[in-house]
Structures are given as C-alpha cells and as structure tokens.
C-alpha cells in the first residue's frame, strides 16, 4: 500500500510592508498604496498545485481597508480568511480591551 503524501499547509500574512514601515516612521504618505503588495500577492492567491489548493491568508485590517478589491479576490478564490488584527500592534503590549478593539476593528 502506497503511503499518502501529507497535505501541504500554507499561510500568508496579508500586510503591506511599505504601510507598516512608513507608519512607524510617521511618514505623511504611510497609508498610500504601494506597488509591491498586489504584485507579490497575486502569485500566492492563484496558486493551485497537487499539494496546495488553498491557503490561509491572515488579513491585517488596515491593509484590507487600503486594498479591499485584492482581499475580496483572494477570498473569492476560496482561500481561508483569518484575522491578523487591525493595526499590527504587538499583542503582549496591549491590554485586553485594546486587543479586543484591535480585533474588532479588523472584523469590520
């Protein structure tokens, strides 16, 4: 009896590096769309091999707000959406109330 190959699990953080770095540097354009996220996400969202059919995308709320069409396209391809928070704040630095607010903002 041949052994079955284990399923390959894939998770991807959907966040815009440009957005995060520029926000921390307090740049005035921190929330502007950059060219890289869409270019880098498309190959991941269209993946379909014998090992990987669907991935889990951990959506950062502030990035989804900036790229709603791309987030909808990913979900429409059958990938599993998951919460990565809203503002990429470190959980261990948040109070329970701040954490609940961050996750709640991401779900809106």
Short mmCIF file of C-alpha atoms in Angstrom, two decimals:
data_model
loop_
_atom_site.label_atom_id
_atom_site.label_comp_id
_atom_site.label_asym_id
_atom_site.label_seq_id
_atom_site.Cartn_x
_atom_site.Cartn_y
_atom_site.Cartn_z
CA UNK A 1 0.00 0.00 0.00
CA UNK A 2 1.46 3.34 -1.03
CA UNK A 3 1.65 5.98 1.64
CA UNK A 4 -0.34 9.13 1.05
CA UNK A 5 1.61 12.34 0.88
CA UNK A 6 0.75 14.74 3.69
CA UNK A 7 -1.13 17.87 2.72
CA UNK A 8 0.96 20.97 2.43
CA UNK A 9 -0.34 23.77 4.64
CA UNK A 10 0.31 27.35 3.62
CA UNK A 11 -0.40 30.55 5.49
CA UNK A 12 0.32 34.06 4.25
CA UNK A 13 0.31 37.36 6.13
CA UNK A 14 -1.59 39.93 4.05
CA UNK A 15 0.12 43.14 5.12
CA UNK A 16 1.84 45.96 3.28
CA UNK A 17 5.44 46.35 4.39
CA UNK A 18 5.51 49.88 2.94
CA UNK A 19 2.49 50.82 5.01
CA UNK A 20 3.91 49.41 8.25
CA UNK A 21 7.39 50.92 7.91
CA UNK A 22 6.15 54.33 6.83
CA UNK A 23 3.59 54.40 9.65
CA UNK A 24 6.31 53.69 12.26
CA UNK A 25 8.48 56.40 10.71
CA UNK A 26 5.50 58.79 10.87
CA UNK A 27 5.75 59.46 7.13
CA UNK A 28 2.87 61.54 5.78
CA UNK A 29 2.22 59.02 2.99
CA UNK A 30 2.19 55.96 5.25
CA UNK A 31 -1.32 54.93 4.16
CA UNK A 32 -0.74 55.29 0.41
CA UNK A 33 -0.98 52.20 -1.75
CA UNK A 34 2.39 50.86 -2.82
CA UNK A 35 3.07 48.84 -5.98
CA UNK A 36 4.54 45.78 -4.26
CA UNK A 37 1.66 44.20 -2.33
CA UNK A 38 -0.58 43.44 -5.30
CA UNK A 39 2.36 42.21 -7.41
CA UNK A 40 3.56 39.93 -4.61
CA UNK A 41 0.14 38.66 -3.55
CA UNK A 42 -1.25 37.64 -6.95
CA UNK A 43 1.01 34.60 -7.46
CA UNK A 44 0.17 33.38 -3.95
CA UNK A 45 -3.57 33.83 -4.37
CA UNK A 46 -3.66 31.99 -7.67
CA UNK A 47 -1.59 29.01 -6.52
CA UNK A 48 -3.02 25.62 -7.33
CA UNK A 49 -0.80 22.57 -7.38
CA UNK A 50 -1.38 18.98 -6.44
CA UNK A 51 -0.04 19.76 -2.96
CA UNK A 52 -1.54 23.18 -2.28
CA UNK A 53 -5.06 24.06 -3.30
CA UNK A 54 -5.96 26.74 -0.80
CA UNK A 55 -4.04 28.85 1.67
CA UNK A 56 -4.94 30.71 4.85
CA UNK A 57 -4.46 34.46 4.44
CA UNK A 58 -4.03 36.35 7.72
CA UNK A 59 -5.54 39.70 6.81
CA UNK A 60 -4.28 42.83 8.52
CA UNK A 61 -7.33 45.09 8.82
CA UNK A 62 -5.62 48.33 7.85
CA UNK A 63 -4.23 46.66 4.72
CA UNK A 64 -7.63 45.26 3.75
CA UNK A 65 -9.05 48.77 4.14
CA UNK A 66 -6.46 50.03 1.65
CA UNK A 67 -6.74 47.06 -0.78
CA UNK A 68 -10.36 45.83 -0.49
CA UNK A 69 -10.59 44.52 -4.06
CA UNK A 70 -7.48 42.39 -3.65
CA UNK A 71 -8.76 40.96 -0.35
CA UNK A 72 -12.13 40.13 -1.96
CA UNK A 73 -10.37 38.45 -4.88
CA UNK A 74 -8.33 36.26 -2.51
CA UNK A 75 -11.45 35.19 -0.61
CA UNK A 76 -13.38 34.59 -3.85
CA UNK A 77 -10.70 32.10 -4.91
CA UNK A 78 -11.68 30.01 -1.89
CA UNK A 79 -8.72 30.84 0.33
CA UNK A 80 -9.42 30.88 4.05
CA UNK A 81 -9.51 34.39 5.56
CA UNK A 82 -8.07 34.79 9.05
CA UNK A 83 -7.58 37.74 11.38
CA UNK A 84 -4.15 39.32 11.80
CA UNK A 85 -5.51 42.20 13.84
CA UNK A 86 -6.08 45.70 12.55
CA UNK A 87 -3.01 47.83 13.14
CA UNK A 88 -0.22 45.26 13.60
CA UNK A 89 0.19 46.13 17.26
CA UNK A 90 2.06 43.66 19.43
CA UNK A 91 -0.44 41.63 21.45
CA UNK A 92 1.78 41.48 24.53
CA UNK A 93 1.84 45.29 24.64
CA UNK A 94 -1.96 45.61 24.59
CA UNK A 95 -4.46 45.49 27.39
CA UNK A 96 -7.37 43.08 26.96
CA UNK A 97 -9.56 45.99 25.94
CA UNK A 98 -7.05 47.26 23.36
CA UNK A 99 -6.69 43.75 21.93
CA UNK A 100 -10.47 43.32 21.69
CA UNK A 101 -10.74 46.71 19.99
CA UNK A 102 -7.98 45.88 17.51
CA UNK A 103 -9.52 42.53 16.55
CA UNK A 104 -13.00 44.10 16.41
CA UNK A 105 -11.77 46.85 14.08
CA UNK A 106 -10.25 44.19 11.84
CA UNK A 107 -13.55 42.33 11.58
CA UNK A 108 -15.46 45.40 10.36
#
